[in-house]
mmCIF file of C-alpha atoms in Angstrom:
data_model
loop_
_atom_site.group_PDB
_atom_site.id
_atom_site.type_symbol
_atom_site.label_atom_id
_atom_site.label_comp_id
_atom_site.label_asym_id
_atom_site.label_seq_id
_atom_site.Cartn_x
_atom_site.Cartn_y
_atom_site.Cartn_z
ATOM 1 C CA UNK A 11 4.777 -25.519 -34.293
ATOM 2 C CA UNK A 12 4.410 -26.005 -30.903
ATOM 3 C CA UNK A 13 2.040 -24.181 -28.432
ATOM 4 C CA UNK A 14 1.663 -23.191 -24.733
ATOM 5 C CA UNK A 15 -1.962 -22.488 -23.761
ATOM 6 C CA UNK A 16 -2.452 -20.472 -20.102
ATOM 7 C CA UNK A 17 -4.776 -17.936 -18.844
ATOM 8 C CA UNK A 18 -6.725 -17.945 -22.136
ATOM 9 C CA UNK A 19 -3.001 -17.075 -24.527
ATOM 10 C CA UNK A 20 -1.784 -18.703 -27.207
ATOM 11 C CA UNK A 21 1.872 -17.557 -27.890
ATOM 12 C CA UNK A 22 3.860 -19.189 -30.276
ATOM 13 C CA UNK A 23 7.271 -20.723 -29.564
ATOM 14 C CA UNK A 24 8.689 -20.008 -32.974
ATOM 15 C CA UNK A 25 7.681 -16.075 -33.271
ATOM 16 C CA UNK A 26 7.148 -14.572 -29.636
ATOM 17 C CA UNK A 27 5.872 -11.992 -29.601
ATOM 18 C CA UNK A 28 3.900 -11.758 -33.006
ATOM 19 C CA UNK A 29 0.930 -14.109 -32.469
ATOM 20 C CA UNK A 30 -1.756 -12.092 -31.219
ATOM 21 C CA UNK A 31 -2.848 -12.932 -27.859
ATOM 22 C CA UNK A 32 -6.492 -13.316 -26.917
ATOM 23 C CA UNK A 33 -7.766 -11.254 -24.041
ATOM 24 C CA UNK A 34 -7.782 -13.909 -21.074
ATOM 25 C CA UNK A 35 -11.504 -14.625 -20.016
ATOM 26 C CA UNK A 36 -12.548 -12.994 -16.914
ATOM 27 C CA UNK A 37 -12.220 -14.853 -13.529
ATOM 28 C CA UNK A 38 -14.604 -14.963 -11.297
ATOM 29 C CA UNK A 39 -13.457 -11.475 -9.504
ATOM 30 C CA UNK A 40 -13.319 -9.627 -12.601
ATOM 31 C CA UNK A 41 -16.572 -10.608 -13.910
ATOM 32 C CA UNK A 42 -17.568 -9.926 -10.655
ATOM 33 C CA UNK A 43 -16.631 -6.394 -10.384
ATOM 34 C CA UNK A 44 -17.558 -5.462 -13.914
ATOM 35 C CA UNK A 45 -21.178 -6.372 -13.212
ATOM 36 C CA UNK A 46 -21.483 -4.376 -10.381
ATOM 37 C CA UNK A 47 -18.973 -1.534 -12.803
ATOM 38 C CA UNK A 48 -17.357 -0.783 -9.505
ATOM 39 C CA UNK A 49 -14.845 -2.134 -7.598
ATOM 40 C CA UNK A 50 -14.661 -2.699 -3.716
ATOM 41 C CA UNK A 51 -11.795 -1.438 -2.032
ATOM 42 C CA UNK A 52 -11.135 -1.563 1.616
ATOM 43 C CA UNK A 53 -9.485 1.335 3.581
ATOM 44 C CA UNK A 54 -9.041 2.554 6.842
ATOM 45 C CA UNK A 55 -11.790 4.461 9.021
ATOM 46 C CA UNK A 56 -9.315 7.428 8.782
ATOM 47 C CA UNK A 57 -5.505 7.441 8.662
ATOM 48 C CA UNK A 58 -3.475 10.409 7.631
ATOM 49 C CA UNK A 59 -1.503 10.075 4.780
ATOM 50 C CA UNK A 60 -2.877 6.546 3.798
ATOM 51 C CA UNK A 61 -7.026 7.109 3.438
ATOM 52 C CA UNK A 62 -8.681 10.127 4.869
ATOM 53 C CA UNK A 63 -10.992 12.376 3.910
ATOM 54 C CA UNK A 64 -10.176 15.853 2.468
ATOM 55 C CA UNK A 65 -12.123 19.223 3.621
ATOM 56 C CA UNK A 66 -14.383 18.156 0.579
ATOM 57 C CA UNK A 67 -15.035 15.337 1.913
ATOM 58 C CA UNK A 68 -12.696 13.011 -0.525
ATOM 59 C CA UNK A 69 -10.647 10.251 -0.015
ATOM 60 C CA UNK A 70 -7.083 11.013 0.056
ATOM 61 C CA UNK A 71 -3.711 8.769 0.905
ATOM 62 C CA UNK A 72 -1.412 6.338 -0.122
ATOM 63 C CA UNK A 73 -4.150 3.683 0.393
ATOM 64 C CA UNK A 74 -6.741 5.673 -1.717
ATOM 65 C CA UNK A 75 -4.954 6.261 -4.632
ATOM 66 C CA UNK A 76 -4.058 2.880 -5.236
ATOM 67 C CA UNK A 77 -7.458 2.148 -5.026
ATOM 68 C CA UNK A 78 -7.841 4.321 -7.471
ATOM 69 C CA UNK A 79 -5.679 2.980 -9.675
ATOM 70 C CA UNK A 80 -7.282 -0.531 -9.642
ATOM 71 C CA UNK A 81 -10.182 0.674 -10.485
ATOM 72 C CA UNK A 82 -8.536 2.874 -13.588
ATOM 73 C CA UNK A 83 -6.767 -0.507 -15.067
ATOM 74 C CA UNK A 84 -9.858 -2.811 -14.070
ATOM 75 C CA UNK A 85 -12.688 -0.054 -15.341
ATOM 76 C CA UNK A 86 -11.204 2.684 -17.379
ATOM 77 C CA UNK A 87 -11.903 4.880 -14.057
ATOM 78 C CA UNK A 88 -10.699 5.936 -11.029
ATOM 79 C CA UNK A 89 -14.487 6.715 -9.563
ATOM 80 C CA UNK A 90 -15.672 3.250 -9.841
ATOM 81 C CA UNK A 91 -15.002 2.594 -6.552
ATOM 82 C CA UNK A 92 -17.174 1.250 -3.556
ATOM 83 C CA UNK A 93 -15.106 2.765 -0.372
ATOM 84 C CA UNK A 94 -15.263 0.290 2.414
ATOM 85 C CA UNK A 95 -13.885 1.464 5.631
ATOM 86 C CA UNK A 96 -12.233 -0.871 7.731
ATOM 87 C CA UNK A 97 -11.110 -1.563 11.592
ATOM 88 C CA UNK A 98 -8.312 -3.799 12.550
ATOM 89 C CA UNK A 99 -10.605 -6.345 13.552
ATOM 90 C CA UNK A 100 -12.991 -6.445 10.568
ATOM 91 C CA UNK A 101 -10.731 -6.083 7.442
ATOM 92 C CA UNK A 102 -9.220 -9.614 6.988
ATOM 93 C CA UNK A 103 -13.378 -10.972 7.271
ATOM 94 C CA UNK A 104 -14.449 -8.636 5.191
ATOM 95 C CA UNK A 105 -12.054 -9.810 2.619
ATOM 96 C CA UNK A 106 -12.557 -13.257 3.041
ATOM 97 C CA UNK A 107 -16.258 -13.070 2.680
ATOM 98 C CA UNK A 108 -16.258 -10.883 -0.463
ATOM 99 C CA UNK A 109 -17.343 -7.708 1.052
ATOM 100 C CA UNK A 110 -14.372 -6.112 -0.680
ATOM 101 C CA UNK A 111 -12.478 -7.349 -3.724
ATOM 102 C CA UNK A 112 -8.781 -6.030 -2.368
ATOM 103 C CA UNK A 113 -7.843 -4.463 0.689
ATOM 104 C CA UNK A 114 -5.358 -1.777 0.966
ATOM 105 C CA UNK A 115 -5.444 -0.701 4.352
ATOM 106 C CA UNK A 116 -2.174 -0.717 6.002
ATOM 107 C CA UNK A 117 -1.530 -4.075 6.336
ATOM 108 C CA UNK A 118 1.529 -5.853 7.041
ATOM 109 C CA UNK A 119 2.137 -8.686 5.211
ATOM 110 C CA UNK A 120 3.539 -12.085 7.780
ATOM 111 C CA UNK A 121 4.054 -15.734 7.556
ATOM 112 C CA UNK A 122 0.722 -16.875 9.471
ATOM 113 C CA UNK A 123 -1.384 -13.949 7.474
ATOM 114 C CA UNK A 124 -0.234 -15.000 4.437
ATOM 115 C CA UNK A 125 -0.797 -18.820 5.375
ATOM 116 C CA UNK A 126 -3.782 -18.921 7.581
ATOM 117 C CA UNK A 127 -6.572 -16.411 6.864
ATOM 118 C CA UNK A 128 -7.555 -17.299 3.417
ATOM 119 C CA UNK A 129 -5.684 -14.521 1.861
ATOM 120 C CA UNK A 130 -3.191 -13.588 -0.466
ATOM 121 C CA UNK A 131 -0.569 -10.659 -0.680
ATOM 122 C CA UNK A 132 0.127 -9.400 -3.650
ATOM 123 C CA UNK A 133 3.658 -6.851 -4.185
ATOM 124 C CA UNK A 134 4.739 -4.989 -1.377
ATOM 125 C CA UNK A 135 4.308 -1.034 -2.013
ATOM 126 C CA UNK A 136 5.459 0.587 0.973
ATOM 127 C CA UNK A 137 8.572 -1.011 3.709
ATOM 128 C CA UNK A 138 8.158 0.690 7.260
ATOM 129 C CA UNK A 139 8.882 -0.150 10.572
ATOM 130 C CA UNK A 140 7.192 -0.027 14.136
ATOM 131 C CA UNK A 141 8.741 3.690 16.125
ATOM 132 C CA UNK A 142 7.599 5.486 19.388
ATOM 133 C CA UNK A 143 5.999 8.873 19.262
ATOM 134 C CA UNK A 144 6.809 10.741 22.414
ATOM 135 C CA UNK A 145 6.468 14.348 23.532
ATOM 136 C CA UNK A 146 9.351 16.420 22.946
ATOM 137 C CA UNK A 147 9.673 18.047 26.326
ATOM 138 C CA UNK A 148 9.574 14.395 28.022
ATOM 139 C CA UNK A 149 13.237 14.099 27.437
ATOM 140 C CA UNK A 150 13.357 10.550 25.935
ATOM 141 C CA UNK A 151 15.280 10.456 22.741
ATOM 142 C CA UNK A 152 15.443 6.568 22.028
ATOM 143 C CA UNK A 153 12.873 3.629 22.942
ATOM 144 C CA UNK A 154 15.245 1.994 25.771
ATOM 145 C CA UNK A 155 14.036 5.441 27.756
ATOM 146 C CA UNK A 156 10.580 4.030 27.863
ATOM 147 C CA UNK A 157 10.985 1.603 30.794
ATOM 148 C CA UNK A 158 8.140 1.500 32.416
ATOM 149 C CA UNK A 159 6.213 4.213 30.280
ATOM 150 C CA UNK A 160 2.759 3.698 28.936
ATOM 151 C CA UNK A 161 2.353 3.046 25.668
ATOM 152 C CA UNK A 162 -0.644 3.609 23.036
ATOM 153 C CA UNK A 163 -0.938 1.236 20.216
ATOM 154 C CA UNK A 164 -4.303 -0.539 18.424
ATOM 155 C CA UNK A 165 -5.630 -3.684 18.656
ATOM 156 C CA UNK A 166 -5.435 -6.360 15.792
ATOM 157 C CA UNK A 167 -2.410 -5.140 14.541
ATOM 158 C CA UNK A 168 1.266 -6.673 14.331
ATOM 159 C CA UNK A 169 2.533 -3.948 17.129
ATOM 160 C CA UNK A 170 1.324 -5.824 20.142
ATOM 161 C CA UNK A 171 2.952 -8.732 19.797
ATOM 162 C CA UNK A 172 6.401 -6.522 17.996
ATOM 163 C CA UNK A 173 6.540 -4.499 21.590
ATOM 164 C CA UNK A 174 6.303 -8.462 24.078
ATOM 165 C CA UNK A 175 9.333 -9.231 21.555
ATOM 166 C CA UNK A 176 11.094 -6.602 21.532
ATOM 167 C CA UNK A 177 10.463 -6.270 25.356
ATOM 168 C CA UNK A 178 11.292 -9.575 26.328
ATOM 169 C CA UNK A 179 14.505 -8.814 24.038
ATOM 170 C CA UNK A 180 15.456 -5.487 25.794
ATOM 171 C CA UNK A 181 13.829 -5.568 29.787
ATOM 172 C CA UNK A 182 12.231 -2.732 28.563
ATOM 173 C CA UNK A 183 8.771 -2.953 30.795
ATOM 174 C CA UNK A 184 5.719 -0.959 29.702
ATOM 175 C CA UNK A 185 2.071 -0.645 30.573
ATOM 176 C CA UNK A 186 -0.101 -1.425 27.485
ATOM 177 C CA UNK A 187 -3.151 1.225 26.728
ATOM 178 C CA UNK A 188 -5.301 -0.573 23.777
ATOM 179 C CA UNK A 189 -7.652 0.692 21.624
ATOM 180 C CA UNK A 190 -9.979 -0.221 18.578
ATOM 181 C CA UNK A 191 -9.481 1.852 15.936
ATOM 182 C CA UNK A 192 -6.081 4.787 15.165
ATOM 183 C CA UNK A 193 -8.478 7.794 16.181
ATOM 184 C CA UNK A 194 -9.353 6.554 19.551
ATOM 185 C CA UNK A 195 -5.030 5.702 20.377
ATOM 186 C CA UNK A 196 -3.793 9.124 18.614
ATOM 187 C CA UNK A 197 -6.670 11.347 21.074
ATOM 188 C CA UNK A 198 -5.261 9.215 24.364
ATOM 189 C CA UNK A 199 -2.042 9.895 23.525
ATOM 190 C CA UNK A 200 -2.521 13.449 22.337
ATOM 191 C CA UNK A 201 -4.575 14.399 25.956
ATOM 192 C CA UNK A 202 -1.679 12.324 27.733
ATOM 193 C CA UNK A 203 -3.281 9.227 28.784
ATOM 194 C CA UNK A 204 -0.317 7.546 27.955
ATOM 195 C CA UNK A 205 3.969 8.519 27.343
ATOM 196 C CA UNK A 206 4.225 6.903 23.789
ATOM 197 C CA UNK A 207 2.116 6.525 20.471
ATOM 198 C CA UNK A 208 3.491 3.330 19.173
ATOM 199 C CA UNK A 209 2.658 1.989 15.385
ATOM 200 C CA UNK A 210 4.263 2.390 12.324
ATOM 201 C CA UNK A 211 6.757 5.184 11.662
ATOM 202 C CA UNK A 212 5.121 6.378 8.763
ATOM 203 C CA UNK A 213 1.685 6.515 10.424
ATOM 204 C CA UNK A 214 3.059 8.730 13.158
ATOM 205 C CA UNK A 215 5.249 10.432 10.974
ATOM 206 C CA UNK A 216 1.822 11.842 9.330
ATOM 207 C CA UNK A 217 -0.045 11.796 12.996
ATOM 208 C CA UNK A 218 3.072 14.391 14.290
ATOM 209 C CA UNK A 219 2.470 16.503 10.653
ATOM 210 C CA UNK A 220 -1.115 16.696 11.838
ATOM 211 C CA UNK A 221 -0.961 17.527 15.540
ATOM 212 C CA UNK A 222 -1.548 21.881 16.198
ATOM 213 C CA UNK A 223 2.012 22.013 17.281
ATOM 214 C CA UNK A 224 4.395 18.943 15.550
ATOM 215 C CA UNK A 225 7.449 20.090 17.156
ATOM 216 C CA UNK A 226 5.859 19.255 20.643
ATOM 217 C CA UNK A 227 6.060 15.937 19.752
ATOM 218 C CA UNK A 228 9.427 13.372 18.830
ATOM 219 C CA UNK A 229 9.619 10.537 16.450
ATOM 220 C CA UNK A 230 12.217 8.409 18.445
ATOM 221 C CA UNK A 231 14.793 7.353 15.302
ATOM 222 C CA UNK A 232 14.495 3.481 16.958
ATOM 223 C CA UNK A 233 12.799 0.491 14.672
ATOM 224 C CA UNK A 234 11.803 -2.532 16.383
ATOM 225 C CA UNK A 235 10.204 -4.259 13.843
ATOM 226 C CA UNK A 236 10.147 -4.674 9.612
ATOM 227 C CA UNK A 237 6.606 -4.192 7.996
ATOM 228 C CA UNK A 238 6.093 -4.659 4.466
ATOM 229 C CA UNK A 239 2.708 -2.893 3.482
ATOM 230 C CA UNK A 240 0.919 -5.449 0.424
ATOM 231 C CA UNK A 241 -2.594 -4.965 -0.615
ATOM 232 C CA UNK A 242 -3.944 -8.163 -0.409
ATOM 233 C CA UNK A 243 -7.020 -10.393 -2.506
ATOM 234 C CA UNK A 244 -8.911 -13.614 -1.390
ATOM 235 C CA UNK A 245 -7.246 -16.490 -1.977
ATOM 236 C CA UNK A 246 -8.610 -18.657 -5.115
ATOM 237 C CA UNK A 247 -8.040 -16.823 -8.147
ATOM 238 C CA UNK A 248 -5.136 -16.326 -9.766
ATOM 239 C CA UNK A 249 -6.142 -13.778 -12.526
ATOM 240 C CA UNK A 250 -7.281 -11.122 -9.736
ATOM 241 C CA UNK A 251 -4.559 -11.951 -7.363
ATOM 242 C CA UNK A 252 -1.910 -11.014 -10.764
ATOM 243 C CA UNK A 253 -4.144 -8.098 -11.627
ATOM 244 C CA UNK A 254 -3.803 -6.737 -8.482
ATOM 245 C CA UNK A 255 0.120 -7.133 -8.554
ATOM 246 C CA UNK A 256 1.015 -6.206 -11.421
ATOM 247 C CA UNK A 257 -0.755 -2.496 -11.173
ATOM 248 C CA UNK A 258 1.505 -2.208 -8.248
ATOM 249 C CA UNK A 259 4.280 -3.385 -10.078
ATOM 250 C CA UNK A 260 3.015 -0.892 -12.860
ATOM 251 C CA UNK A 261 3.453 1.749 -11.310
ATOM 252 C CA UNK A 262 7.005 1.247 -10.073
ATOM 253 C CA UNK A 263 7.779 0.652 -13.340
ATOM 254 C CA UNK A 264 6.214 3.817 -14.349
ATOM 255 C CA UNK A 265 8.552 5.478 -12.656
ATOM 256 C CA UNK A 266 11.523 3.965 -13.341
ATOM 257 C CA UNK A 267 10.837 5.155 -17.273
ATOM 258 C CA UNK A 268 10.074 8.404 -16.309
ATOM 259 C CA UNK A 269 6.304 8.237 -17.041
ATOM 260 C CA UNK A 270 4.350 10.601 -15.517
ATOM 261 C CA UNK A 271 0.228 11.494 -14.550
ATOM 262 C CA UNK A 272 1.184 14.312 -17.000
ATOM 263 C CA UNK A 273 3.213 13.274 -19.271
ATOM 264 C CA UNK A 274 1.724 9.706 -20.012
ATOM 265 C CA UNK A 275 -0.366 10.448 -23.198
ATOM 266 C CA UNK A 276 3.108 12.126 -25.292
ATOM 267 C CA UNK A 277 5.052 9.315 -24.226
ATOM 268 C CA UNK A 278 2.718 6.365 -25.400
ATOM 269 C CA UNK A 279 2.820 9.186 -28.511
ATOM 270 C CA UNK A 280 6.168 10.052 -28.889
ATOM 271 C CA UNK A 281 8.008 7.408 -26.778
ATOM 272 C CA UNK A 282 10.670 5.085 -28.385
ATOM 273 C CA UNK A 283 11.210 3.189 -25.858
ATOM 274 C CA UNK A 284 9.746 -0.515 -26.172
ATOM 275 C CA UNK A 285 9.725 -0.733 -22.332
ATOM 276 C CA UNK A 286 7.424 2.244 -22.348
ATOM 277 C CA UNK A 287 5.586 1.205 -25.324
ATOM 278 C CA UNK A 288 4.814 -2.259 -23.462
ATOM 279 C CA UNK A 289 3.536 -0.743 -20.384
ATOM 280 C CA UNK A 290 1.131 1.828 -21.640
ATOM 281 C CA UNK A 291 -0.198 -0.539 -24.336
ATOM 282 C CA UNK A 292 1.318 0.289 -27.655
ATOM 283 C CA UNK A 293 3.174 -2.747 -28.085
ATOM 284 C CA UNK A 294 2.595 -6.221 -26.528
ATOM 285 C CA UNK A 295 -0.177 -7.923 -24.650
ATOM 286 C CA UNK A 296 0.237 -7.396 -21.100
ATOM 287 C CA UNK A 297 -3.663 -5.811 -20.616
ATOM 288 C CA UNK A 298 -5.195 -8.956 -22.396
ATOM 289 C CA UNK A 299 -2.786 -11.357 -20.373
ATOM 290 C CA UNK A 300 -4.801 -9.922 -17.504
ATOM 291 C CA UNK A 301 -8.106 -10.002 -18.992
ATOM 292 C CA UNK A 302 -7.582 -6.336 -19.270
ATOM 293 C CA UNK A 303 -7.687 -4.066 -22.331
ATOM 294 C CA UNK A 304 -4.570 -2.310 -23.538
ATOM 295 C CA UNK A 305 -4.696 1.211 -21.687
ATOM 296 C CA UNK A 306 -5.089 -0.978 -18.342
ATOM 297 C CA UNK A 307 -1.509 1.332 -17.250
ATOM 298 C CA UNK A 308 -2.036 4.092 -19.009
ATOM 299 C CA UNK A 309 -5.231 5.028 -17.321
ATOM 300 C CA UNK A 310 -3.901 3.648 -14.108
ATOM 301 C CA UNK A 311 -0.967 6.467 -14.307
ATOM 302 C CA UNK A 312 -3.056 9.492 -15.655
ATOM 303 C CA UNK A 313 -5.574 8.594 -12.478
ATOM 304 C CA UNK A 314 -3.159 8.543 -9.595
ATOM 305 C CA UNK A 315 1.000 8.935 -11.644
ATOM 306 C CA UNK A 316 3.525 6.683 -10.856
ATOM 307 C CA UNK A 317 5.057 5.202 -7.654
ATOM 308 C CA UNK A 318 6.906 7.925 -6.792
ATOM 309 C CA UNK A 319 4.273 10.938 -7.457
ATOM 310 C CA UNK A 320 1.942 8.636 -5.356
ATOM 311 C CA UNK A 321 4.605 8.700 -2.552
ATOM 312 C CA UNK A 322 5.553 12.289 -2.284
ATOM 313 C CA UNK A 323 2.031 13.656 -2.677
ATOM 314 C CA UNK A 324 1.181 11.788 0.615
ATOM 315 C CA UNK A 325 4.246 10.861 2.624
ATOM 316 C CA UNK A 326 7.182 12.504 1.024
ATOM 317 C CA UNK A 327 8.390 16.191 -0.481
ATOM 318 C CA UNK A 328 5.225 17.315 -1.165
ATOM 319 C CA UNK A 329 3.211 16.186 1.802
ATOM 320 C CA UNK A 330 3.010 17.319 5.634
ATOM 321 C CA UNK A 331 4.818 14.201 6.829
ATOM 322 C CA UNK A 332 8.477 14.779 4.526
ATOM 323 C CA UNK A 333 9.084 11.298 5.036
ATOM 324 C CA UNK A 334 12.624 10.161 3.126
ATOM 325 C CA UNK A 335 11.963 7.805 0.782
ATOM 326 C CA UNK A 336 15.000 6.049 2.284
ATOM 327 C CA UNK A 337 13.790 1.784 1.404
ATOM 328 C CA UNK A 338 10.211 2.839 -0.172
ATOM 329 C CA UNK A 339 13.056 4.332 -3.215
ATOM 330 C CA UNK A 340 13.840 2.600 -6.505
ATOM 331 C CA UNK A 341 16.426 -0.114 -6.869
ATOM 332 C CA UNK A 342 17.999 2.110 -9.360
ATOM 333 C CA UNK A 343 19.038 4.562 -5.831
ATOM 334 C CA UNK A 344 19.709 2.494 -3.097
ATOM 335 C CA UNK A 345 15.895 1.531 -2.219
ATOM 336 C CA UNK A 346 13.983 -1.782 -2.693
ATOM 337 C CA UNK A 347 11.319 -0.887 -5.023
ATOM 338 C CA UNK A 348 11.667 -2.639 -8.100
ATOM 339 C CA UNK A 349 9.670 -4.831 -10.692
ATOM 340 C CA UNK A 350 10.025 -7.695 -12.235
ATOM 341 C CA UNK A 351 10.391 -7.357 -16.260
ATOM 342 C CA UNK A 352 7.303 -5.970 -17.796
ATOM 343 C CA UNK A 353 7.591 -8.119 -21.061
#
């Protein structure tokens, strides 16, 4: 009988499937975070829709809840968390230098990120693009209408260089107004300091939602750039970098069979499906291929649901903002979200 040993399994080559795995021993990130029994997620200082506190003072947002949802699969809770919140400028150091153990704040995932900064992306869980917030009684109704216009945006961030491209690409001239942080660019723009808010469309999509009177402003329907949102790790180990993905990935997946924050416990009950089975820890090993225990999914869904209840609490039907779900949809309708096999 032949064997393959990786990432502390032995599977055998002549049953799959029936040798028991053991659970993979804990990288250095895991053991790291189970020590301290909480995990260190960075977020934003305040961004609607992705991390921003509630009237009660709690986290909420696209950002937060997967968060959340690490720390459910990693620690059997979604409170285990150590919020760290992050500028443009700090959150790729703090990262690096193990002030956080993932970092979900916003952040586009590009070539010289990905290859120079010591970090890792793991699965992309939102696609957006870079639009132009403008004030509905200015009379622009697409970006070429900006020549000359100034424009907000924040520092650190992919949309300064996106605008010289796109400028360079258009004659489209503009005046640049820079800031630190999303606060500081949204209050310039909102007391007129400048013609356009530009970031990404999702972001202002939220920012408009927010603003005392949203019709006032315009979301111009023009895209200049692609920006794949991927919470990203520290480079150097491999266990964390898969944990990390594969909750993402979880959660699409969760979706996709229909499991729900609600209905999660009668399915891993009642469920014949061996796809479901596998993914809230009936059936297979994909928790101790981790290093995780079985119910790493199931308590990652019962903390935050799947994909899609993530999306529409904050961005979509059920949220100020009404984004479409449009590429941030399954594969299964038209949209890009999709995992590999969970087997």
């Amino acid at each position: 009988m032949r064997l393959l040993r990786g990432a502390g399994l032995v599977l055998s080559l002549l049953a799959p499937g029936l040798a028991a795995a053991q659970p993979a021993a804990p990288g250095p990130t895991l053991a790291a975070v189970r020590a301290r029994g909480a995990l260190s997620c960075g977020i934003s200082t305040g961004d609607p829709a992705w991390s921003q506190p509630d009237s009660r003072g709690v986290w909420q947002g696209m950002d937060a809840d997967l968060c959340r949802a690490f720390a459910a699969a990693v620690l059997g809770s979604p409170e285990k968390l150590v919020w760290q919140h992050l500028t443009g400028q700090n959150r790729f150091p703090a990262l690096v230098t193990g002030q956080v153990e993932v970092l979900t704040r916003t952040t586009t995932w590009t070539f010289l990120r990905d290859a120079q900064l010591g970090l890792n992306f793991t699965a992309p869980n939102f696609y957006d693009g870079q639009g132009f917030l403008v004030r509905a009684d200015s009379g622009v109704t697409g970006a070429k209408q900006l020549d000359g216009a100034t424009i907000c945006f924040v520092s650190a961030s992919t949309h300064e260089l996106n605008l010289q491209d796109w400028s360079r690409n258009t004659g489209v001239r503009f005046t640049p107004v820079i800031f630190a942080d999303k606060d500081e660019a949204r209050r310039a723009y909102e007391s007129g300091r400048c013609d356009s808010y530009t970031g990404d469309a999702s972001q202002l999509a939220a920012i408009r939602a927010a603003f005392p009177d949203a019709r006032a402003h315009r979301l111009l329907p023009d895209r200049i750039s692609k920006e794949p949102y991927a919470p990203a790790v520290k480079q150097g180990d491999d266990q964390w970098f898969d944990i990390i993905r594969y909750v993402v990935y979880g959660l699409v997946e969760a979706e996709e069979l229909g499991i729900t924050r609600e209905n999660a416990g009668k399915m891993l009950a009642e469920s014949p499906s061996p796809a479901v089975q596998r993914l809230l820890g009936k059936t297979g090993e994909l928790g101790p291929a981790l290093g995780l225990d079985r119910a790493w999914m199931l308590n990652a869904i019962r903390a935050v649901g799947n994909y899609g209840e993530i999306y529409d609490r904050h961005l979509g039907k059920d949220s100020p903002a009404q984004l479409p779900r449009g590429p941030n949809d399954l594969w299964t309708r038209g949209g890009l979200m999709v995992a590999p096999p969970m087997r």
